[in-house]
Amino acid sequence: MTDTAPLPQAAAVPAAAHGADTPAAAPAASPETGTPATPPPGLRDFYENPAVPVASGDGRSRRQARLLAAALAGRPGGTVVDVGCGDGTAAATAAPLLAGHRLIGIDWSQDALRRARPRMGAVVRGELEHGGLPLADGCADAVLFSEILEHLVDPDQALDELRRILKPGGHLMLSTPNLAAWYNRALLLAGVQPVFSEVSLRGIHGRPGSEVVGHLRLYTARALRSFLTASGFEDVKITGAPFHGVPRPLRLVDRAACAVPGAASILLAHARRR
């Protein structure tokens, strides 16, 4: 199994990751002081590295856009915020399905925003710490949060901030790789490190693939549903999407696995703010 740009995202794993909230952008609390710990400066450098993959998988982007378009049907003129927009490729893929809605991209990386601007138009630099996203409470009808959750040190803080900018009843469209993807189940049985998981920022060890993208957390469908519910969201629905890094001979199997979200490569969650 190859691992080309592990995970499609609203712009891609790394760009979106550092766009919304990198490990450096959401430091964990120090057990000694209870205050945010300063992460290694190399993490920010890692996500700003142009060599880190930032291309999104079109299959995931289109599925997510169709779900959002259906959710916003009959409510034209909504504001959709793509948190962690990366280079804007996923937003460009979704734009035809979201015609009539205002799309705003937010990313932490200046390099990502430079590349996203021609594709999205409205982009702004922001992150989830230091006062949060540069948006007012309850300003968004929907938030896209794609292939970012797996990069975060503090996902609880991130979900709190996304909930803050959503209107009551607003839609959260989140995607993240599935720890229990069909091939990961087989790999674990064979004693092999699962795809999407990483034990180092310097290289790949013990699993298929060759590219490091900075994944810190992985979810199963059950864990993701429980986490979103505990974070103040309701009506959580999880569907599956294919992974563009699956070898060509196995792509039909990967698409078929989407019928069973718990075994799909990518988890697509649609939830509403309480």
PDB file of C-alpha atoms in Angstrom:
ATOM      1  CA  MET A   1       0.000   0.000   0.000  1.00  0.00           C
ATOM      2  CA  THR A   2       1.489   3.331  -0.977  1.00  0.00           C
ATOM      3  CA  ASP A   3       0.935   6.449   1.052  1.00  0.00           C
ATOM      4  CA  THR A   4       0.955   9.361  -1.365  1.00  0.00           C
ATOM      5  CA  ALA A   5      -0.123  12.450   0.516  1.00  0.00           C
ATOM      6  CA  PRO A   6      -1.874  10.382   3.181  1.00  0.00           C
ATOM      7  CA  LEU A   7      -5.351  11.663   3.219  1.00  0.00           C
ATOM      8  CA  PRO A   8      -7.399  13.861   1.135  1.00  0.00           C
ATOM      9  CA  GLN A   9      -8.439  16.950   2.890  1.00  0.00           C
ATOM     10  CA  ALA A  10     -10.026  20.269   2.403  1.00  0.00           C
ATOM     11  CA  ALA A  11      -6.798  21.111   0.920  1.00  0.00           C
ATOM     12  CA  ALA A  12      -4.776  18.305   2.082  1.00  0.00           C
ATOM     13  CA  VAL A  13      -3.304  16.823   5.107  1.00  0.00           C
ATOM     14  CA  PRO A  14      -0.296  18.985   5.885  1.00  0.00           C
ATOM     15  CA  ALA A  15      -1.538  22.286   4.526  1.00  0.00           C
ATOM     16  CA  ALA A  16      -4.872  21.850   6.119  1.00  0.00           C
ATOM     17  CA  ALA A  17      -3.186  20.590   9.184  1.00  0.00           C
ATOM     18  CA  HIS A  18      -1.112  23.644   9.657  1.00  0.00           C
ATOM     19  CA  GLY A  19      -3.929  25.704   8.299  1.00  0.00           C
ATOM     20  CA  ALA A  20      -6.364  24.951  11.030  1.00  0.00           C
ATOM     21  CA  ASP A  21      -4.339  23.690  13.901  1.00  0.00           C
ATOM     22  CA  THR A  22      -1.025  21.980  13.846  1.00  0.00           C
ATOM     23  CA  PRO A  23       0.455  20.279  16.843  1.00  0.00           C
ATOM     24  CA  ALA A  24       2.299  23.543  17.401  1.00  0.00           C
ATOM     25  CA  ALA A  25      -0.908  25.521  17.078  1.00  0.00           C
ATOM     26  CA  ALA A  26      -2.682  23.557  19.784  1.00  0.00           C
ATOM     27  CA  PRO A  27      -0.160  22.786  22.500  1.00  0.00           C
ATOM     28  CA  ALA A  28      -0.973  20.276  25.167  1.00  0.00           C
ATOM     29  CA  ALA A  29      -1.020  21.337  28.806  1.00  0.00           C
ATOM     30  CA  SER A  30       2.077  20.716  30.839  1.00  0.00           C
ATOM     31  CA  PRO A  31       1.346  18.148  33.578  1.00  0.00           C
ATOM     32  CA  GLU A  32       3.609  20.081  35.951  1.00  0.00           C
ATOM     33  CA  THR A  33       2.140  23.569  35.537  1.00  0.00           C
ATOM     34  CA  GLY A  34      -1.198  23.019  33.816  1.00  0.00           C
ATOM     35  CA  THR A  35      -0.221  25.682  31.269  1.00  0.00           C
ATOM     36  CA  PRO A  36       0.178  25.059  27.525  1.00  0.00           C
ATOM     37  CA  ALA A  37       3.461  23.345  26.790  1.00  0.00           C
ATOM     38  CA  THR A  38       5.615  24.692  23.985  1.00  0.00           C
ATOM     39  CA  PRO A  39       5.922  22.056  21.269  1.00  0.00           C
ATOM     40  CA  PRO A  40       9.176  21.507  19.384  1.00  0.00           C
ATOM     41  CA  PRO A  41       9.691  24.378  16.908  1.00  0.00           C
ATOM     42  CA  GLY A  42      10.389  21.785  14.240  1.00  0.00           C
ATOM     43  CA  LEU A  43       6.686  20.941  14.015  1.00  0.00           C
ATOM     44  CA  ARG A  44       5.805  24.322  12.505  1.00  0.00           C
ATOM     45  CA  ASP A  45       8.771  24.026  10.167  1.00  0.00           C
ATOM     46  CA  PHE A  46       7.534  20.569   9.171  1.00  0.00           C
ATOM     47  CA  TYR A  47       4.095  21.829   8.130  1.00  0.00           C
ATOM     48  CA  GLU A  48       5.529  24.871   6.341  1.00  0.00           C
ATOM     49  CA  ASN A  49       7.820  22.669   4.257  1.00  0.00           C
ATOM     50  CA  PRO A  50       6.616  22.885   0.612  1.00  0.00           C
ATOM     51  CA  ALA A  51       7.710  19.278   0.128  1.00  0.00           C
ATOM     52  CA  VAL A  52       5.032  18.049   2.548  1.00  0.00           C
ATOM     53  CA  PRO A  53       2.066  16.858   0.418  1.00  0.00           C
ATOM     54  CA  VAL A  54      -0.904  19.238   0.251  1.00  0.00           C
ATOM     55  CA  ALA A  55      -3.010  17.822  -2.588  1.00  0.00           C
ATOM     56  CA  SER A  56      -6.500  16.696  -1.710  1.00  0.00           C
ATOM     57  CA  GLY A  57      -8.201  13.563  -2.940  1.00  0.00           C
ATOM     58  CA  ASP A  58     -10.999  14.492  -5.321  1.00  0.00           C
ATOM     59  CA  GLY A  59     -13.118  11.475  -4.362  1.00  0.00           C
ATOM     60  CA  ARG A  60     -13.352  12.581  -0.747  1.00  0.00           C
ATOM     61  CA  SER A  61     -13.818  16.236  -1.676  1.00  0.00           C
ATOM     62  CA  ARG A  62     -16.716  15.547  -4.027  1.00  0.00           C
ATOM     63  CA  ARG A  63     -18.509  13.248  -1.578  1.00  0.00           C
ATOM     64  CA  GLN A  64     -18.167  15.798   1.199  1.00  0.00           C
ATOM     65  CA  ALA A  65     -19.355  18.644  -1.039  1.00  0.00           C
ATOM     66  CA  ARG A  66     -22.430  16.669  -2.113  1.00  0.00           C
ATOM     67  CA  LEU A  67     -23.337  16.010   1.516  1.00  0.00           C
ATOM     68  CA  LEU A  68     -22.959  19.686   2.382  1.00  0.00           C
ATOM     69  CA  ALA A  69     -24.902  20.869  -0.668  1.00  0.00           C
ATOM     70  CA  ALA A  70     -27.781  18.604   0.326  1.00  0.00           C
ATOM     71  CA  ALA A  71     -27.660  19.898   3.911  1.00  0.00           C
ATOM     72  CA  LEU A  72     -27.800  23.522   2.737  1.00  0.00           C
ATOM     73  CA  ALA A  73     -30.461  22.947   0.066  1.00  0.00           C
ATOM     74  CA  GLY A  74     -33.175  25.579   0.239  1.00  0.00           C
ATOM     75  CA  ARG A  75     -30.936  27.953   2.205  1.00  0.00           C
ATOM     76  CA  PRO A  76     -29.006  29.957  -0.419  1.00  0.00           C
ATOM     77  CA  GLY A  77     -26.445  32.535   0.547  1.00  0.00           C
ATOM     78  CA  GLY A  78     -24.935  30.601   3.419  1.00  0.00           C
ATOM     79  CA  THR A  79     -21.415  31.144   4.723  1.00  0.00           C
ATOM     80  CA  VAL A  80     -19.179  28.082   4.507  1.00  0.00           C
ATOM     81  CA  VAL A  81     -15.827  28.277   6.323  1.00  0.00           C
ATOM     82  CA  ASP A  82     -13.098  25.894   5.204  1.00  0.00           C
ATOM     83  CA  VAL A  83     -10.881  25.661   8.294  1.00  0.00           C
ATOM     84  CA  GLY A  84      -7.514  24.361   7.157  1.00  0.00           C
ATOM     85  CA  CYS A  85      -8.099  25.145   3.501  1.00  0.00           C
ATOM     86  CA  GLY A  86      -4.523  24.335   2.541  1.00  0.00           C
ATOM     87  CA  ASP A  87      -3.804  25.151  -1.096  1.00  0.00           C
ATOM     88  CA  GLY A  88      -7.512  25.378  -1.955  1.00  0.00           C
ATOM     89  CA  THR A  89      -7.717  22.397  -4.298  1.00  0.00           C
ATOM     90  CA  ALA A  90     -10.512  20.722  -2.350  1.00  0.00           C
ATOM     91  CA  ALA A  91     -12.481  23.963  -2.189  1.00  0.00           C
ATOM     92  CA  ALA A  92     -12.107  24.344  -5.951  1.00  0.00           C
ATOM     93  CA  THR A  93     -13.471  20.816  -6.393  1.00  0.00           C
ATOM     94  CA  ALA A  94     -16.432  21.582  -4.110  1.00  0.00           C
ATOM     95  CA  ALA A  95     -17.215  25.061  -5.457  1.00  0.00           C
ATOM     96  CA  PRO A  96     -19.523  23.980  -8.340  1.00  0.00           C
ATOM     97  CA  LEU A  97     -21.675  22.052  -5.868  1.00  0.00           C
ATOM     98  CA  LEU A  98     -21.806  24.981  -3.443  1.00  0.00           C
ATOM     99  CA  ALA A  99     -22.786  27.696  -5.911  1.00  0.00           C
ATOM    100  CA  GLY A 100     -24.749  30.468  -4.202  1.00  0.00           C
ATOM    101  CA  HIS A 101     -22.860  30.111  -0.935  1.00  0.00           C
ATOM    102  CA  ARG A 102     -19.957  32.216   0.288  1.00  0.00           C
ATOM    103  CA  LEU A 103     -16.803  30.141   0.813  1.00  0.00           C
ATOM    104  CA  ILE A 104     -14.067  31.439   3.124  1.00  0.00           C
ATOM    105  CA  GLY A 105     -10.731  29.691   3.557  1.00  0.00           C
ATOM    106  CA  ILE A 106      -8.663  29.821   6.752  1.00  0.00           C
ATOM    107  CA  ASP A 107      -5.185  28.441   7.128  1.00  0.00           C
ATOM    108  CA  TRP A 108      -2.226  28.951   9.444  1.00  0.00           C
ATOM    109  CA  SER A 109       0.356  28.594   6.664  1.00  0.00           C
ATOM    110  CA  GLN A 110       1.167  31.700   4.642  1.00  0.00           C
ATOM    111  CA  ASP A 111       2.457  29.482   1.855  1.00  0.00           C
ATOM    112  CA  ALA A 112      -0.822  27.546   1.736  1.00  0.00           C
ATOM    113  CA  LEU A 113      -2.845  30.782   1.651  1.00  0.00           C
ATOM    114  CA  ARG A 114      -0.736  32.130  -1.196  1.00  0.00           C
ATOM    115  CA  ARG A 115      -1.585  29.051  -3.244  1.00  0.00           C
ATOM    116  CA  ALA A 116      -5.234  28.988  -2.141  1.00  0.00           C
ATOM    117  CA  ARG A 117      -6.040  32.614  -2.981  1.00  0.00           C
ATOM    118  CA  PRO A 118      -6.354  32.137  -6.778  1.00  0.00           C
ATOM    119  CA  ARG A 119      -8.673  29.164  -6.213  1.00  0.00           C
ATOM    120  CA  MET A 120     -10.842  30.548  -3.408  1.00  0.00           C
ATOM    121  CA  GLY A 121     -10.636  34.333  -3.430  1.00  0.00           C
ATOM    122  CA  ALA A 122     -11.590  34.909   0.208  1.00  0.00           C
ATOM    123  CA  VAL A 123      -8.825  33.587   2.447  1.00  0.00           C
ATOM    124  CA  VAL A 124      -7.563  34.680   5.860  1.00  0.00           C
ATOM    125  CA  ARG A 125      -4.773  33.574   8.155  1.00  0.00           C
ATOM    126  CA  GLY A 126      -5.927  32.036  11.416  1.00  0.00           C
ATOM    127  CA  GLU A 127      -5.336  29.290  13.930  1.00  0.00           C
ATOM    128  CA  LEU A 128      -7.158  27.740  16.829  1.00  0.00           C
ATOM    129  CA  GLU A 129      -5.008  29.057  19.654  1.00  0.00           C
ATOM    130  CA  HIS A 130      -4.061  32.599  20.691  1.00  0.00           C
ATOM    131  CA  GLY A 131      -7.637  33.877  20.761  1.00  0.00           C
ATOM    132  CA  GLY A 132      -9.023  31.448  18.240  1.00  0.00           C
ATOM    133  CA  LEU A 133     -10.189  31.873  14.671  1.00  0.00           C
ATOM    134  CA  PRO A 134     -10.605  35.463  13.425  1.00  0.00           C
ATOM    135  CA  LEU A 135     -14.377  35.062  13.102  1.00  0.00           C
ATOM    136  CA  ALA A 136     -17.371  36.151  15.175  1.00  0.00           C
ATOM    137  CA  ASP A 137     -19.479  33.788  17.256  1.00  0.00           C
ATOM    138  CA  GLY A 138     -22.200  32.054  15.257  1.00  0.00           C
ATOM    139  CA  CYS A 139     -21.164  33.495  11.898  1.00  0.00           C
ATOM    140  CA  ALA A 140     -20.995  30.287   9.855  1.00  0.00           C
ATOM    141  CA  ASP A 141     -23.773  28.171   8.398  1.00  0.00           C
ATOM    142  CA  ALA A 142     -21.300  25.348   7.845  1.00  0.00           C
ATOM    143  CA  VAL A 143     -17.692  24.469   8.598  1.00  0.00           C
ATOM    144  CA  LEU A 144     -15.469  22.169   6.565  1.00  0.00           C
ATOM    145  CA  PHE A 145     -12.770  20.529   8.667  1.00  0.00           C
ATOM    146  CA  SER A 146     -11.057  18.015   6.439  1.00  0.00           C
ATOM    147  CA  GLU A 147      -8.037  15.861   7.201  1.00  0.00           C
ATOM    148  CA  ILE A 148      -6.975  18.017  10.135  1.00  0.00           C
ATOM    149  CA  LEU A 149      -8.218  16.251  13.249  1.00  0.00           C
ATOM    150  CA  GLU A 150      -5.524  13.608  12.958  1.00  0.00           C
ATOM    151  CA  HIS A 151      -2.819  16.293  13.229  1.00  0.00           C
ATOM    152  CA  LEU A 152      -3.933  17.909  16.467  1.00  0.00           C
ATOM    153  CA  VAL A 153      -2.427  17.780  19.929  1.00  0.00           C
ATOM    154  CA  ASP A 154      -5.634  19.236  21.410  1.00  0.00           C
ATOM    155  CA  PRO A 155      -8.658  18.186  19.325  1.00  0.00           C
ATOM    156  CA  ASP A 156     -11.037  19.152  22.160  1.00  0.00           C
ATOM    157  CA  GLN A 157     -10.014  22.797  21.910  1.00  0.00           C
ATOM    158  CA  ALA A 158     -10.380  22.656  18.140  1.00  0.00           C
ATOM    159  CA  LEU A 159     -13.946  21.326  18.290  1.00  0.00           C
ATOM    160  CA  ASP A 160     -14.848  23.969  20.886  1.00  0.00           C
ATOM    161  CA  GLU A 161     -13.677  26.681  18.489  1.00  0.00           C
ATOM    162  CA  LEU A 162     -15.520  25.217  15.505  1.00  0.00           C
ATOM    163  CA  ARG A 163     -18.672  25.010  17.582  1.00  0.00           C
ATOM    164  CA  ARG A 164     -18.230  28.664  18.592  1.00  0.00           C
ATOM    165  CA  ILE A 165     -18.208  30.003  15.037  1.00  0.00           C
ATOM    166  CA  LEU A 166     -21.164  27.851  13.925  1.00  0.00           C
ATOM    167  CA  LYS A 167     -24.725  29.091  14.154  1.00  0.00           C
ATOM    168  CA  PRO A 168     -27.043  26.972  16.322  1.00  0.00           C
ATOM    169  CA  GLY A 169     -28.029  24.106  14.073  1.00  0.00           C
ATOM    170  CA  GLY A 170     -25.068  24.834  11.783  1.00  0.00           C
ATOM    171  CA  HIS A 171     -23.393  22.004   9.931  1.00  0.00           C
ATOM    172  CA  LEU A 172     -19.966  20.510  10.630  1.00  0.00           C
ATOM    173  CA  MET A 173     -18.500  18.470   7.783  1.00  0.00           C
ATOM    174  CA  LEU A 174     -15.419  16.660   9.068  1.00  0.00           C
ATOM    175  CA  SER A 175     -13.217  14.034   7.486  1.00  0.00           C
ATOM    176  CA  THR A 176     -10.358  12.009   8.920  1.00  0.00           C
ATOM    177  CA  PRO A 177      -8.607   8.710   8.117  1.00  0.00           C
ATOM    178  CA  ASN A 178     -10.050   5.541   9.565  1.00  0.00           C
ATOM    179  CA  LEU A 179      -7.852   3.550  11.921  1.00  0.00           C
ATOM    180  CA  ALA A 180     -10.079   0.538  11.236  1.00  0.00           C
ATOM    181  CA  ALA A 181      -9.919   0.777   7.417  1.00  0.00           C
ATOM    182  CA  TRP A 182     -10.297  -2.617   5.757  1.00  0.00           C
ATOM    183  CA  TYR A 183      -6.586  -2.966   4.948  1.00  0.00           C
ATOM    184  CA  ASN A 184      -5.514  -1.775   8.414  1.00  0.00           C
ATOM    185  CA  ARG A 185      -7.434  -4.619   9.991  1.00  0.00           C
ATOM    186  CA  ALA A 186      -5.433  -7.088   7.915  1.00  0.00           C
ATOM    187  CA  LEU A 187      -2.152  -5.282   8.582  1.00  0.00           C
ATOM    188  CA  LEU A 188      -2.673  -5.331  12.343  1.00  0.00           C
ATOM    189  CA  LEU A 189      -3.445  -9.041  12.256  1.00  0.00           C
ATOM    190  CA  ALA A 190      -0.095  -9.481  10.517  1.00  0.00           C
ATOM    191  CA  GLY A 191       1.663  -7.349  13.120  1.00  0.00           C
ATOM    192  CA  VAL A 192       2.226  -4.435  10.720  1.00  0.00           C
ATOM    193  CA  GLN A 193       1.812  -0.766  11.687  1.00  0.00           C
ATOM    194  CA  PRO A 194      -1.474   0.577  10.219  1.00  0.00           C
ATOM    195  CA  VAL A 195      -1.534   2.918   7.241  1.00  0.00           C
ATOM    196  CA  PHE A 196      -2.064   6.584   8.282  1.00  0.00           C
ATOM    197  CA  SER A 197      -0.290   6.029  11.611  1.00  0.00           C
ATOM    198  CA  GLU A 198       3.183   7.468  12.170  1.00  0.00           C
ATOM    199  CA  VAL A 199       5.767   6.982  14.891  1.00  0.00           C
ATOM    200  CA  SER A 200       8.250   9.636  13.719  1.00  0.00           C
ATOM    201  CA  LEU A 201       8.366  12.944  11.854  1.00  0.00           C
ATOM    202  CA  ARG A 202      11.655  11.915  10.230  1.00  0.00           C
ATOM    203  CA  GLY A 203      10.669   8.764   8.434  1.00  0.00           C
ATOM    204  CA  ILE A 204       8.223   5.880   7.979  1.00  0.00           C
ATOM    205  CA  HIS A 205       8.777   2.879  10.235  1.00  0.00           C
ATOM    206  CA  GLY A 206       6.957  -0.430  10.195  1.00  0.00           C
ATOM    207  CA  ARG A 207       4.118   0.414   7.810  1.00  0.00           C
ATOM    208  CA  PRO A 208       3.521   0.702   4.045  1.00  0.00           C
ATOM    209  CA  GLY A 209       4.100   4.074   2.408  1.00  0.00           C
ATOM    210  CA  SER A 210       6.962   6.515   2.138  1.00  0.00           C
ATOM    211  CA  GLU A 211       5.721  10.014   3.052  1.00  0.00           C
ATOM    212  CA  VAL A 212       5.563  11.531   6.521  1.00  0.00           C
ATOM    213  CA  VAL A 213       2.648  13.934   7.012  1.00  0.00           C
ATOM    214  CA  GLY A 214       2.443  14.378  10.783  1.00  0.00           C
ATOM    215  CA  HIS A 215      -0.494  12.260  11.952  1.00  0.00           C
ATOM    216  CA  LEU A 216      -0.842  12.295  15.744  1.00  0.00           C
ATOM    217  CA  ARG A 217      -4.324  10.812  16.295  1.00  0.00           C
ATOM    218  CA  LEU A 218      -6.480   8.253  14.519  1.00  0.00           C
ATOM    219  CA  TYR A 219     -10.173   7.451  14.992  1.00  0.00           C
ATOM    220  CA  THR A 220     -12.547   4.596  14.344  1.00  0.00           C
ATOM    221  CA  ALA A 221     -16.126   5.385  13.313  1.00  0.00           C
ATOM    222  CA  ARG A 222     -17.368   4.602  16.821  1.00  0.00           C
ATOM    223  CA  ALA A 223     -14.754   6.797  18.496  1.00  0.00           C
ATOM    224  CA  LEU A 224     -15.387   9.707  16.124  1.00  0.00           C
ATOM    225  CA  ARG A 225     -19.149   9.613  16.691  1.00  0.00           C
ATOM    226  CA  SER A 226     -18.678   9.545  20.471  1.00  0.00           C
ATOM    227  CA  PHE A 227     -16.131  12.377  20.361  1.00  0.00           C
ATOM    228  CA  LEU A 228     -18.349  14.671  18.283  1.00  0.00           C
ATOM    229  CA  THR A 229     -21.356  14.032  20.518  1.00  0.00           C
ATOM    230  CA  ALA A 230     -19.330  14.817  23.630  1.00  0.00           C
ATOM    231  CA  SER A 231     -18.101  18.020  21.950  1.00  0.00           C
ATOM    232  CA  GLY A 232     -21.580  19.531  21.642  1.00  0.00           C
ATOM    233  CA  PHE A 233     -22.750  18.199  18.286  1.00  0.00           C
ATOM    234  CA  GLU A 234     -25.817  16.135  17.477  1.00  0.00           C
ATOM    235  CA  ASP A 235     -27.366  14.188  14.591  1.00  0.00           C
ATOM    236  CA  VAL A 236     -23.932  12.727  13.871  1.00  0.00           C
ATOM    237  CA  LYS A 237     -23.913  10.731  10.640  1.00  0.00           C
ATOM    238  CA  ILE A 238     -20.802   8.954   9.410  1.00  0.00           C
ATOM    239  CA  THR A 239     -20.235   7.753   5.858  1.00  0.00           C
ATOM    240  CA  GLY A 240     -17.153   6.475   4.061  1.00  0.00           C
ATOM    241  CA  ALA A 241     -14.906   7.769   1.280  1.00  0.00           C
ATOM    242  CA  PRO A 242     -12.040   6.217  -0.684  1.00  0.00           C
ATOM    243  CA  PHE A 243      -8.356   7.004  -0.172  1.00  0.00           C
ATOM    244  CA  HIS A 244      -6.535   8.247  -3.251  1.00  0.00           C
ATOM    245  CA  GLY A 245      -3.294   6.572  -2.118  1.00  0.00           C
ATOM    246  CA  VAL A 246      -4.674   3.031  -2.434  1.00  0.00           C
ATOM    247  CA  PRO A 247      -2.822   1.120  -5.200  1.00  0.00           C
ATOM    248  CA  ARG A 248      -4.760   1.044  -8.463  1.00  0.00           C
ATOM    249  CA  PRO A 249      -5.501  -2.721  -8.416  1.00  0.00           C
ATOM    250  CA  LEU A 250      -7.247  -2.302  -5.042  1.00  0.00           C
ATOM    251  CA  ARG A 251      -9.255   0.852  -5.752  1.00  0.00           C
ATOM    252  CA  LEU A 252     -12.448  -1.005  -6.664  1.00  0.00           C
ATOM    253  CA  VAL A 253     -12.270  -2.801  -3.329  1.00  0.00           C
ATOM    254  CA  ASP A 254     -11.636   0.507  -1.563  1.00  0.00           C
ATOM    255  CA  ARG A 255     -14.658   2.145  -3.179  1.00  0.00           C
ATOM    256  CA  ALA A 256     -16.815  -0.850  -2.323  1.00  0.00           C
ATOM    257  CA  ALA A 257     -15.711  -0.615   1.318  1.00  0.00           C
ATOM    258  CA  CYS A 258     -17.303   2.844   1.503  1.00  0.00           C
ATOM    259  CA  ALA A 259     -20.672   1.091   1.817  1.00  0.00           C
ATOM    260  CA  VAL A 260     -19.569   0.051   5.306  1.00  0.00           C
ATOM    261  CA  PRO A 261     -18.279   3.287   6.913  1.00  0.00           C
ATOM    262  CA  GLY A 262     -16.543   1.430   9.729  1.00  0.00           C
ATOM    263  CA  ALA A 263     -14.294  -0.264   7.164  1.00  0.00           C
ATOM    264  CA  ALA A 264     -13.855   2.633   4.721  1.00  0.00           C
ATOM    265  CA  SER A 265     -10.503   4.363   4.231  1.00  0.00           C
ATOM    266  CA  ILE A 266     -11.811   7.814   5.127  1.00  0.00           C
ATOM    267  CA  LEU A 267     -14.511   8.728   7.639  1.00  0.00           C
ATOM    268  CA  LEU A 268     -16.866  11.538   6.618  1.00  0.00           C
ATOM    269  CA  ALA A 269     -18.822  12.950   9.549  1.00  0.00           C
ATOM    270  CA  HIS A 270     -21.793  15.272   9.218  1.00  0.00           C
ATOM    271  CA  ALA A 271     -23.039  16.769  12.489  1.00  0.00           C
ATOM    272  CA  ARG A 272     -25.041  19.765  13.662  1.00  0.00           C
ATOM    273  CA  ARG A 273     -24.232  22.188  16.421  1.00  0.00           C
ATOM    274  CA  ARG A 274     -26.588  21.852  19.373  1.00  0.00           C
TER     275      ARG A 274
END
